[in-house]
GROMACS .gro file of N, CA and C in nm:
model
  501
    1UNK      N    1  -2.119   6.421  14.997
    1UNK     CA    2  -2.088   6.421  15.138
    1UNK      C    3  -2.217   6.420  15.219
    2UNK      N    4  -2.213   6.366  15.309
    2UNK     CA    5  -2.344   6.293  15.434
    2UNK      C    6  -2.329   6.495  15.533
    3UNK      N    7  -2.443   6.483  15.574
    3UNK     CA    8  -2.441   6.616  15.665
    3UNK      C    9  -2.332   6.581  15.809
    4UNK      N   10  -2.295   6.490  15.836
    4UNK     CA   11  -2.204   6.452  15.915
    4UNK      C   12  -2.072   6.505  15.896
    5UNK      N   13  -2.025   6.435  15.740
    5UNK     CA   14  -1.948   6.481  15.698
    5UNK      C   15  -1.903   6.619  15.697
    6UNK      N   16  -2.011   6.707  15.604
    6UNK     CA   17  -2.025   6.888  15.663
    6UNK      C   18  -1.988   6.921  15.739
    7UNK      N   19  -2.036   6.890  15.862
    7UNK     CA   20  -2.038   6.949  15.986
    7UNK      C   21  -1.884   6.918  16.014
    8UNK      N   22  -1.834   6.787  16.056
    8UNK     CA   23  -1.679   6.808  16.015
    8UNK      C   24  -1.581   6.858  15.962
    9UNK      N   25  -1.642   6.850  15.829
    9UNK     CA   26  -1.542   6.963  15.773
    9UNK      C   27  -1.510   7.103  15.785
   10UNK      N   28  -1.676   7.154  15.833
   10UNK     CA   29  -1.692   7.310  15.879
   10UNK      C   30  -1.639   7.300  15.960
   11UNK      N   31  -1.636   7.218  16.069
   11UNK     CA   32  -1.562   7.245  16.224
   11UNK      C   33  -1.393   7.266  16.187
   12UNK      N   34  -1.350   7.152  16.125
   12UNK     CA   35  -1.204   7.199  16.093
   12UNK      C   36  -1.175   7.294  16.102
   13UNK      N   37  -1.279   7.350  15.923
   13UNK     CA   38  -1.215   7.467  15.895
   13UNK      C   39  -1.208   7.579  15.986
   14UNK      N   40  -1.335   7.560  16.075
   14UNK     CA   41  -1.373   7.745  16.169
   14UNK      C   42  -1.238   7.666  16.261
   15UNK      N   43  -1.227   7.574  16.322
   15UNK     CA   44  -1.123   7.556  16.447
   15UNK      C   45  -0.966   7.614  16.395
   16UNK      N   46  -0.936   7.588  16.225
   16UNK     CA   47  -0.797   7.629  16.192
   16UNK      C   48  -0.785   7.780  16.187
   17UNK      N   49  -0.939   7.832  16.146
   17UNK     CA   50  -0.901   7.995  16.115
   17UNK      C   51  -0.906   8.034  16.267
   18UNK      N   52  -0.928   7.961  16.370
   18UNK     CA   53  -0.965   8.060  16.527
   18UNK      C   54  -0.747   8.070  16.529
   19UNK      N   55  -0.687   7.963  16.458
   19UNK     CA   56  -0.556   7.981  16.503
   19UNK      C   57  -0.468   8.104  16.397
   20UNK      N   58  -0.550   8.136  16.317
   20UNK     CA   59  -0.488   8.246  16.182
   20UNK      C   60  -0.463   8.388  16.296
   21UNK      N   61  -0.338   8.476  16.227
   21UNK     CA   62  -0.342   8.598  16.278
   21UNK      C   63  -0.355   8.657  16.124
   22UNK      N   64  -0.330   8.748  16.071
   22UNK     CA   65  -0.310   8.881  15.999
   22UNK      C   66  -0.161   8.859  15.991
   23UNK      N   67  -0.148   8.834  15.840
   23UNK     CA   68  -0.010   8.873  15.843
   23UNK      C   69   0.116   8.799  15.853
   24UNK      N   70   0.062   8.705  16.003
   24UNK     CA   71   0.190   8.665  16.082
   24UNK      C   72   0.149   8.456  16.048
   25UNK      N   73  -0.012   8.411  16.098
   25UNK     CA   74  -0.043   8.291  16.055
   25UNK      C   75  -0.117   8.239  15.940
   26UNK      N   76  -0.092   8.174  15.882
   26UNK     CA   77  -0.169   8.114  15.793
   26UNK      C   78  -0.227   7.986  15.786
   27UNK      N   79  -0.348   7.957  15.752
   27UNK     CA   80  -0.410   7.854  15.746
   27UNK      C   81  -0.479   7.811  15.641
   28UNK      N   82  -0.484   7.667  15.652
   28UNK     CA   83  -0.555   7.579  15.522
   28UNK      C   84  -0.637   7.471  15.630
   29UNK      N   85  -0.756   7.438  15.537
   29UNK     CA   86  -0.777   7.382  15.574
   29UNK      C   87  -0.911   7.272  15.491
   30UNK      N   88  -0.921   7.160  15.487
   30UNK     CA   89  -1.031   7.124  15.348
   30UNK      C   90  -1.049   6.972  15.349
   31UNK      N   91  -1.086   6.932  15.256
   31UNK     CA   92  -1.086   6.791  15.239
   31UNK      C   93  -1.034   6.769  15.062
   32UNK      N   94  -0.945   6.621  15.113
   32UNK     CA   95  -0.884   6.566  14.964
   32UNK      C   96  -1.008   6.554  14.829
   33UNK      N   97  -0.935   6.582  14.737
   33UNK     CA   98  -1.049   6.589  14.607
   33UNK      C   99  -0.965   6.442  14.556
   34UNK      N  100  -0.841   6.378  14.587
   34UNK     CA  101  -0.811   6.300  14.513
   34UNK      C  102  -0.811   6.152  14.612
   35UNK      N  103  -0.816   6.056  14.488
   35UNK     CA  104  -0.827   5.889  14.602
   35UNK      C  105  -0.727   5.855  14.655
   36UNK      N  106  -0.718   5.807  14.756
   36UNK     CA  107  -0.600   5.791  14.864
   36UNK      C  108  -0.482   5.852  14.866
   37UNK      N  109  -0.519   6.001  14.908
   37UNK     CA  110  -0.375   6.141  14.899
   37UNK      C  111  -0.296   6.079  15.000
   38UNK      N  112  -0.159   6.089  14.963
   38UNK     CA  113  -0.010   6.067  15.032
   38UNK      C  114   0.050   6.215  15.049
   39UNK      N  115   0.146   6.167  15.107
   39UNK     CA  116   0.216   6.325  15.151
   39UNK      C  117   0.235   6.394  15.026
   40UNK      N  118   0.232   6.354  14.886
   40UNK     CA  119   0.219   6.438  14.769
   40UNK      C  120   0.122   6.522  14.742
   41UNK      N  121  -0.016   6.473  14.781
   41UNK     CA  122  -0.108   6.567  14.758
   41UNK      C  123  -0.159   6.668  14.887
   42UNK      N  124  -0.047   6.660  15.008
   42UNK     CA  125  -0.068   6.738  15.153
   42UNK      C  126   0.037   6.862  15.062
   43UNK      N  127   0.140   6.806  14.999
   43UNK     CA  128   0.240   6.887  14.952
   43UNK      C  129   0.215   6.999  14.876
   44UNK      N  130   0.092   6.949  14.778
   44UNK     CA  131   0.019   7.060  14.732
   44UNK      C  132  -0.066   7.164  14.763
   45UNK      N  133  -0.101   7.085  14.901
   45UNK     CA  134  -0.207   7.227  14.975
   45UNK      C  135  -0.113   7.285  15.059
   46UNK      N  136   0.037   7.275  15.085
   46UNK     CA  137   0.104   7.334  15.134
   46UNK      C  138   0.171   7.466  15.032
   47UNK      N  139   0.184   7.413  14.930
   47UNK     CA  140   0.241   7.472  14.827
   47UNK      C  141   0.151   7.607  14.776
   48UNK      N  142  -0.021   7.569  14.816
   48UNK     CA  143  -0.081   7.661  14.808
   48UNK      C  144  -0.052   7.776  14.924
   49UNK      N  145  -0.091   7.685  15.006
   49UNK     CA  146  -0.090   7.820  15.131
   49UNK      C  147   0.058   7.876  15.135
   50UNK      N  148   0.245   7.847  15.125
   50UNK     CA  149   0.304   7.934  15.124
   50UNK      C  150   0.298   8.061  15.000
   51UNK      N  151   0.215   8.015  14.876
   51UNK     CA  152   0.177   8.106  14.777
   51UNK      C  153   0.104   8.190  14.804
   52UNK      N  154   0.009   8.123  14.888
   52UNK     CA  155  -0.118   8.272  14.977
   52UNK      C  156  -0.051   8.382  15.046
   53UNK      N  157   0.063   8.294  15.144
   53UNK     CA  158   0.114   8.401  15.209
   53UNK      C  159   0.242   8.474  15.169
   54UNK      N  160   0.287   8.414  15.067
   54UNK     CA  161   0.367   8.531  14.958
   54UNK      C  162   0.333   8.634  14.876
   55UNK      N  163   0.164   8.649  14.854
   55UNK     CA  164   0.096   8.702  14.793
   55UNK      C  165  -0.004   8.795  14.938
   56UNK      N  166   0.058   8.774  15.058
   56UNK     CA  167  -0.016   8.886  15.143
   56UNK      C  168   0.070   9.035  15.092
   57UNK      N  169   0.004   9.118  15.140
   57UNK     CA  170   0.058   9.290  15.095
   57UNK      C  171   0.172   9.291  15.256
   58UNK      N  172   0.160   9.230  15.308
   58UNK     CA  173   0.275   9.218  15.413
   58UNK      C  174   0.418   9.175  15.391
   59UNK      N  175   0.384   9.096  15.308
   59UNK     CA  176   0.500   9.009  15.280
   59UNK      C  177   0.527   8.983  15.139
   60UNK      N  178   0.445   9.067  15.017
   60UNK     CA  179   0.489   9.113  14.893
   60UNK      C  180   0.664   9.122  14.883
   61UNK      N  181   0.651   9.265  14.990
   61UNK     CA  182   0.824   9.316  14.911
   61UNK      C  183   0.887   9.250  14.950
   62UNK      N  184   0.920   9.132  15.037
   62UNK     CA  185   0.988   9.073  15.062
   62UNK      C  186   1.023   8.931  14.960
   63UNK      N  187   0.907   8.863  14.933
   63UNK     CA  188   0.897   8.767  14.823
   63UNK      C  189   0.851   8.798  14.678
   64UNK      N  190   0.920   8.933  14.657
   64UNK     CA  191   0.878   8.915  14.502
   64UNK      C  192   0.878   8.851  14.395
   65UNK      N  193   1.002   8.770  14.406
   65UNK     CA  194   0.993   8.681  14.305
   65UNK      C  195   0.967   8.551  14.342
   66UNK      N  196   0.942   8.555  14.479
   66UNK     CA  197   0.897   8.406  14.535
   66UNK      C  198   0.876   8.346  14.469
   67UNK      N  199   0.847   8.177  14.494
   67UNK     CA  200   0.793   8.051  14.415
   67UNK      C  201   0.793   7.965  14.501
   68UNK      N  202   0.717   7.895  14.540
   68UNK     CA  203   0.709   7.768  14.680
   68UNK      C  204   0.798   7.673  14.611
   69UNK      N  205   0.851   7.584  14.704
   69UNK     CA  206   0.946   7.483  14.649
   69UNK      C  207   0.829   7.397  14.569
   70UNK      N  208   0.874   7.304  14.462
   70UNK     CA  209   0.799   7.211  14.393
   70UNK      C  210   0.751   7.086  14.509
   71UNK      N  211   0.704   7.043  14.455
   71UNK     CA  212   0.627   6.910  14.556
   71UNK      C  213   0.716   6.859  14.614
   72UNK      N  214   0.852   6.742  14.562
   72UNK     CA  215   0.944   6.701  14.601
   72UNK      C  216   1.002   6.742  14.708
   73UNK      N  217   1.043   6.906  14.644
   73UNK     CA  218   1.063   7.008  14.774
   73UNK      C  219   1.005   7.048  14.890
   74UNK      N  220   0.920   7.002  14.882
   74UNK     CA  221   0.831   7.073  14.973
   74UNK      C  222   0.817   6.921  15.141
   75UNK      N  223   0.803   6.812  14.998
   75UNK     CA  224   0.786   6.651  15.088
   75UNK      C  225   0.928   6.634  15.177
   76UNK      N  226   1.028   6.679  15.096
   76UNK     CA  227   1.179   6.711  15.133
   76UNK      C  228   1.224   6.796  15.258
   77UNK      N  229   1.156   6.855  15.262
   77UNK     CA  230   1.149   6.961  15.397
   77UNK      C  231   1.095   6.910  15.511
   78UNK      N  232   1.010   6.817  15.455
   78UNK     CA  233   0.920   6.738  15.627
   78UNK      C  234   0.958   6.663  15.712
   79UNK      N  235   0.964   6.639  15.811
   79UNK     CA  236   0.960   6.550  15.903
   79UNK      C  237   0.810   6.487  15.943
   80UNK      N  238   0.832   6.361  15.997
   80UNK     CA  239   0.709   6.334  16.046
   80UNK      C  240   0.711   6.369  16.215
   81UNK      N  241   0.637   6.403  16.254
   81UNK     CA  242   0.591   6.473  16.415
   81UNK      C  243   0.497   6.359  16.456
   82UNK      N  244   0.509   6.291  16.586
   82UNK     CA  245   0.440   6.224  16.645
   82UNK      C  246   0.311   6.363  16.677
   83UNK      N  247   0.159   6.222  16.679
   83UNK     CA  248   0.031   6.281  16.656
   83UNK      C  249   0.060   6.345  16.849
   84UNK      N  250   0.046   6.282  16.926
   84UNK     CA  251   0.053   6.349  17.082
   84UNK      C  252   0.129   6.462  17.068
   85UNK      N  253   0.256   6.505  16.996
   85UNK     CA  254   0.327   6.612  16.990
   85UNK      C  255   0.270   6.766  16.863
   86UNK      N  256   0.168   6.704  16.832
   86UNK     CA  257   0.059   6.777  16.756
   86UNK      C  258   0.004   6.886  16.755
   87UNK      N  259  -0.099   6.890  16.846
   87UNK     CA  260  -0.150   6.988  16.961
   87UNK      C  261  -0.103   7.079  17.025
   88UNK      N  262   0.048   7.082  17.084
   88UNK     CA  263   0.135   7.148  17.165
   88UNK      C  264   0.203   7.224  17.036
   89UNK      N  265   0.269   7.164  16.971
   89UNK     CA  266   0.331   7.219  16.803
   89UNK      C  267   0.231   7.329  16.745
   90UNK      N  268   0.094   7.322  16.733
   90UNK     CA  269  -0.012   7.352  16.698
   90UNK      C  270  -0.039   7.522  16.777
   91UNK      N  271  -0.031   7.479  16.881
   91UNK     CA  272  -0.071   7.627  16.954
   91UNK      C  273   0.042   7.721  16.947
   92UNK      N  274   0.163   7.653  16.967
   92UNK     CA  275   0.307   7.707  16.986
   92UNK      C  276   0.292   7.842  16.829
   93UNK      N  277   0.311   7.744  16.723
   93UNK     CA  278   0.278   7.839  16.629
   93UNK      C  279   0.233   7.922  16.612
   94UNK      N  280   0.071   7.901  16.631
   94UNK     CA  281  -0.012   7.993  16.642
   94UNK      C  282  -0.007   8.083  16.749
   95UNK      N  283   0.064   8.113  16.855
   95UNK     CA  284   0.091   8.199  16.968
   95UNK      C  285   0.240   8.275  16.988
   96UNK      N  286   0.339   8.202  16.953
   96UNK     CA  287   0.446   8.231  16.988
   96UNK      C  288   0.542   8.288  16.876
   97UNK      N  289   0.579   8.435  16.824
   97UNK     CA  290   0.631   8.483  16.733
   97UNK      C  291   0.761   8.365  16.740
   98UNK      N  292   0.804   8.371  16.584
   98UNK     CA  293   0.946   8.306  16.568
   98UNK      C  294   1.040   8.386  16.595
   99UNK      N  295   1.035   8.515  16.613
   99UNK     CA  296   1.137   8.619  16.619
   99UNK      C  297   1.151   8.671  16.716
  100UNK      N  298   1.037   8.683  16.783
  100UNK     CA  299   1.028   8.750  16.931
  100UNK      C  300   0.934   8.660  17.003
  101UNK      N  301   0.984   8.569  17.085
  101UNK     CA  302   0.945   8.466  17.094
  101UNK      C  303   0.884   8.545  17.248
  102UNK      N  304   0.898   8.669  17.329
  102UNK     CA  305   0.812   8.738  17.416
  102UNK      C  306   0.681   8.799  17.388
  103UNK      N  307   0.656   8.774  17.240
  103UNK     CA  308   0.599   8.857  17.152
  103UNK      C  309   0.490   8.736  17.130
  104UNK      N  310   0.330   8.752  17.191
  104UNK     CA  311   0.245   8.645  17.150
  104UNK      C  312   0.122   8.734  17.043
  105UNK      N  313   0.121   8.631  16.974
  105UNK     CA  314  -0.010   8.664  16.834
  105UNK      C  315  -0.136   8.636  16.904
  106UNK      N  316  -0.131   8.552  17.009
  106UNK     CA  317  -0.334   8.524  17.037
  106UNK      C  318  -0.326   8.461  17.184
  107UNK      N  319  -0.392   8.462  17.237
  107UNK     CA  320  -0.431   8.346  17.377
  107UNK      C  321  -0.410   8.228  17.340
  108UNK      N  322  -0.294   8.187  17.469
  108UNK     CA  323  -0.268   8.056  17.460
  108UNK      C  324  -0.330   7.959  17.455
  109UNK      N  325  -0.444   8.017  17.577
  109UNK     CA  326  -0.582   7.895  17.618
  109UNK      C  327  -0.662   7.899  17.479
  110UNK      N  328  -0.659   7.982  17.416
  110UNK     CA  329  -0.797   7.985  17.341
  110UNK      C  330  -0.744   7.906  17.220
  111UNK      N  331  -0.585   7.924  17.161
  111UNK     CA  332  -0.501   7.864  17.081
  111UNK      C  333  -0.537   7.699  17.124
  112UNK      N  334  -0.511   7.692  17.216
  112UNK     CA  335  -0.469   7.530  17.262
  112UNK      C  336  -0.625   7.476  17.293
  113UNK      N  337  -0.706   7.531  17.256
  113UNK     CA  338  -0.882   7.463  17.274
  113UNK      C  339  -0.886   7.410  17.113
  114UNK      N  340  -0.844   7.528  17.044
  114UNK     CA  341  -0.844   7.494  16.895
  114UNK      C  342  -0.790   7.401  16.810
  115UNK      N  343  -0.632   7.426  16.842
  115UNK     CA  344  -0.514   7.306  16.800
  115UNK      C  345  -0.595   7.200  16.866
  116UNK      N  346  -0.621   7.165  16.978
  116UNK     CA  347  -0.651   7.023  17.103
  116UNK      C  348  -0.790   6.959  17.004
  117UNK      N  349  -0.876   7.011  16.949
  117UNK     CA  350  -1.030   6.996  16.846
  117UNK      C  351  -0.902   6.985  16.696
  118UNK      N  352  -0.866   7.040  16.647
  118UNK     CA  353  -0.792   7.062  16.502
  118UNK      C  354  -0.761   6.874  16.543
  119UNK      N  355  -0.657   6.887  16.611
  119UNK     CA  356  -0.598   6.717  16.637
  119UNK      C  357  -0.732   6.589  16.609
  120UNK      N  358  -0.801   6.645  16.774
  120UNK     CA  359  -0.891   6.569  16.754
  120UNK      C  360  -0.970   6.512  16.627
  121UNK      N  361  -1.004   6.580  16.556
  121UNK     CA  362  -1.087   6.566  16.382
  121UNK      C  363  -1.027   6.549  16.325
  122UNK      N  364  -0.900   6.559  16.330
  122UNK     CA  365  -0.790   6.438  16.269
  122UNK      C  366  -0.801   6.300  16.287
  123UNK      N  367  -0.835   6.284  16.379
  123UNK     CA  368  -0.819   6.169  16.464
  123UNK      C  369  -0.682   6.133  16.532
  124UNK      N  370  -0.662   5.967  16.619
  124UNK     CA  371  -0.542   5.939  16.681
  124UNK      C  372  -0.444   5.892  16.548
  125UNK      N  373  -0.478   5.867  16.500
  125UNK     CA  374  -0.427   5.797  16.316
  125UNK      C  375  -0.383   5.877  16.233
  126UNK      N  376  -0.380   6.023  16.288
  126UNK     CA  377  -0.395   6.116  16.190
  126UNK      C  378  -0.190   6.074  16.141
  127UNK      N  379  -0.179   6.166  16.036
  127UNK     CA  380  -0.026   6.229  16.005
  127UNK      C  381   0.020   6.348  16.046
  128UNK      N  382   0.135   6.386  16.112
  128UNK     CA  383   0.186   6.501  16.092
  128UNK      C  384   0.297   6.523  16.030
  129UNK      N  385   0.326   6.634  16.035
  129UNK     CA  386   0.426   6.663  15.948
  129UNK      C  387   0.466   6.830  15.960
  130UNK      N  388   0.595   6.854  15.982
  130UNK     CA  389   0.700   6.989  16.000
  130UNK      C  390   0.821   7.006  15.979
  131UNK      N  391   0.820   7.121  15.946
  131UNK     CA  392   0.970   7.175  15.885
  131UNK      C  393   1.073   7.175  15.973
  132UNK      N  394   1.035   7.134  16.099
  132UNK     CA  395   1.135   7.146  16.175
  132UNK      C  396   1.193   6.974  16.203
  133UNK      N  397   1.301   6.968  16.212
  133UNK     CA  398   1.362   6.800  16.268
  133UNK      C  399   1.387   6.835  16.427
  134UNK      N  400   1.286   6.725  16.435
  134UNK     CA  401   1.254   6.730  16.606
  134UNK      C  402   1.404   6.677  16.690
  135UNK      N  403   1.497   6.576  16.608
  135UNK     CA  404   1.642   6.524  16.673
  135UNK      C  405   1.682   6.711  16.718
  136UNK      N  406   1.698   6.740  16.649
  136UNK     CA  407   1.816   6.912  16.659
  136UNK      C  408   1.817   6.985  16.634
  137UNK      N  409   1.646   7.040  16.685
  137UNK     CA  410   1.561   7.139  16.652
  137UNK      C  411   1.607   7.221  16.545
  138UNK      N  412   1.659   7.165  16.425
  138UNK     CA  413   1.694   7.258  16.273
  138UNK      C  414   1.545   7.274  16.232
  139UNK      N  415   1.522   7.399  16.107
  139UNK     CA  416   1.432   7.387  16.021
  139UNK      C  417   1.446   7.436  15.896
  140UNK      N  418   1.400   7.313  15.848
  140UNK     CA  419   1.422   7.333  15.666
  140UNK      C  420   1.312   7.457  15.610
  141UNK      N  421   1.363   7.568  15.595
  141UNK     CA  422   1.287   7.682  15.552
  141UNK      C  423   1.197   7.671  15.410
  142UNK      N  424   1.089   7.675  15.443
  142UNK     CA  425   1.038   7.657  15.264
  142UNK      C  426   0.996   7.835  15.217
  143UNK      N  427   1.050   7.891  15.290
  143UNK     CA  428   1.070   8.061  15.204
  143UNK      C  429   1.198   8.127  15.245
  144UNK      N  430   1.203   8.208  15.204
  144UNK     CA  431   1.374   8.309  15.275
  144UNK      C  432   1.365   8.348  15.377
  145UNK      N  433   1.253   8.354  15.465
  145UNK     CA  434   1.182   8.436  15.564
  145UNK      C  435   1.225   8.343  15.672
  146UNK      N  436   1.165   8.344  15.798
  146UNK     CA  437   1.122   8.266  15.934
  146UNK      C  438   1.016   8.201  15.849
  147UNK      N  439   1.036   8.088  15.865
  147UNK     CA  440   0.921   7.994  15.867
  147UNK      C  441   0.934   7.843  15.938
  148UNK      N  442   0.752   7.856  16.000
  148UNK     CA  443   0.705   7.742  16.081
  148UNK      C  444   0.592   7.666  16.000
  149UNK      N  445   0.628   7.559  15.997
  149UNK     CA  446   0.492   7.450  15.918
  149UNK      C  447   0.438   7.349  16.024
  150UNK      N  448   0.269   7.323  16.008
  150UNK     CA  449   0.274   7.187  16.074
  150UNK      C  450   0.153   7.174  15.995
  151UNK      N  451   0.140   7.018  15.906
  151UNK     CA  452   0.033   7.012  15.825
  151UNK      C  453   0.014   6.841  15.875
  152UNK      N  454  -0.128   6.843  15.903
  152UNK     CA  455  -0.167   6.705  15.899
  152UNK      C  456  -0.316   6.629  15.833
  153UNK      N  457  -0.342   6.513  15.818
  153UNK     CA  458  -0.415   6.459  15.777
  153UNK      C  459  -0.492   6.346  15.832
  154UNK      N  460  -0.560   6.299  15.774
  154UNK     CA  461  -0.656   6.159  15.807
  154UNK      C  462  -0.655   6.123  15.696
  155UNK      N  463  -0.609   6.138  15.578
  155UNK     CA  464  -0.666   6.066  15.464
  155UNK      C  465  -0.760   6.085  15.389
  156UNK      N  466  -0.843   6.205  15.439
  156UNK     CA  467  -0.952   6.281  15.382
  156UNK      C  468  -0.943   6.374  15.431
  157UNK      N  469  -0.909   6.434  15.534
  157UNK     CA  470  -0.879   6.612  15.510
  157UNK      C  471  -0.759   6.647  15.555
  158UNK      N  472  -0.714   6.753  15.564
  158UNK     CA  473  -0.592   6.842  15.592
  158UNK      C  474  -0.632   6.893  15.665
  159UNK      N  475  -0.512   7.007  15.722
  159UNK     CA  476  -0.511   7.085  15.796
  159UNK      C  477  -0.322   7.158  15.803
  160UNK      N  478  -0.320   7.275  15.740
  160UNK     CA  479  -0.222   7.309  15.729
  160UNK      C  480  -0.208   7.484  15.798
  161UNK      N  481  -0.092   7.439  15.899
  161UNK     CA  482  -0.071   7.651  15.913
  161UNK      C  483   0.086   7.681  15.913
  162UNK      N  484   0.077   7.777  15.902
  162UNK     CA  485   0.214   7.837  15.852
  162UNK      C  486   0.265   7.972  15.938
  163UNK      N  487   0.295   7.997  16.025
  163UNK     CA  488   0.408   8.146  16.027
  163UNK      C  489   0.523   8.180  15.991
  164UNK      N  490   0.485   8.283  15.966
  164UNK     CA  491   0.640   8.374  15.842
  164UNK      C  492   0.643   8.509  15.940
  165UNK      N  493   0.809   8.501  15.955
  165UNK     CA  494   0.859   8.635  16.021
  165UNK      C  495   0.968   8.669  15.996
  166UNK      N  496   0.997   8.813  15.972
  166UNK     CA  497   1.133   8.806  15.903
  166UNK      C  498   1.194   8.975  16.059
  167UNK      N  499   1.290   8.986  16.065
  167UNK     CA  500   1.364   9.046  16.191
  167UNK      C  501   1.447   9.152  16.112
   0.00000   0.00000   0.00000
């Protein structure tokens, strides 16, 4: 990788953790190790991070016997999200409990500087992708819990976050 490259990738990553809480968000964030990744190999860094956050001490007793859905499962759960609807999806998560939706995890402004840069280094080309179907606002749960996904790409890196809340 070119020092260009670096610096990109570091930015990702510090811009996805400014959207992490304790507990409540989770984040991924990296570049593909494999040649031309499809939503199969986004599936797998998804598959990681709901394993991270089944394995927080928060959310142990709740998923003990957890297991993330398999890849299929996981590609199965997605929708694709227009890239402009990205950003807004992006902060929402990261700010707005699923359960107590009066109930905010971080600054909106400071959320939506982050998500608005996260997009950007995606680029306009980027992919998205969420558990939720934007027709009728359903969401395909990939744990037993509350859960929110929005994972996207360029074709060389990711960017995946997650909130889990259970009431």
């Amino acid at each position: 990788m070119t020092a260009s490259e670096d610096a990109h990738l570091a930015e990702l990553c510090g811009r996805m953790e400014e959207l992490a809480t304790p507990s409540r968000v989770f984040v991924a964030a990296g570049r593909f190790t494999e040649q031309d990744p499809d939503l199969p190999e986004l599936a797998v860094r998804i598959r990681a991070l709901l394993a991270e956050a089944a394995k927080d001490q928060a959310w142990r007793r709740f998923l003990p016997a957890y297991a993330p859905p398999p890849v299929p499962g996981v590609c199965a759960a997605l929708e694709p999200l227009e890239a402009a609807e990205a950003a807004p999806f992006l902060t929402t998560l990261a700010t707005v409990d699923l359960v107590w939706p009066s109930h905010r995890h971080r600054s909106a402004g400071s959320a939506a500087r982050a998500a608005d840069r996260v997009v950007a280094l995606l680029g306009p080309e980027g992919s998205w992708w969420t558990n939720h179907d934007a027709s009728c606002g359903a969401v395909n749960g990939l744990t037993p819990l509350f859960d929110s996904l929005l994972a996207g790409t360029d074709g060389r890196h990711y960017a995946v976050a997650l909130q889990i809340a259970d009431d």
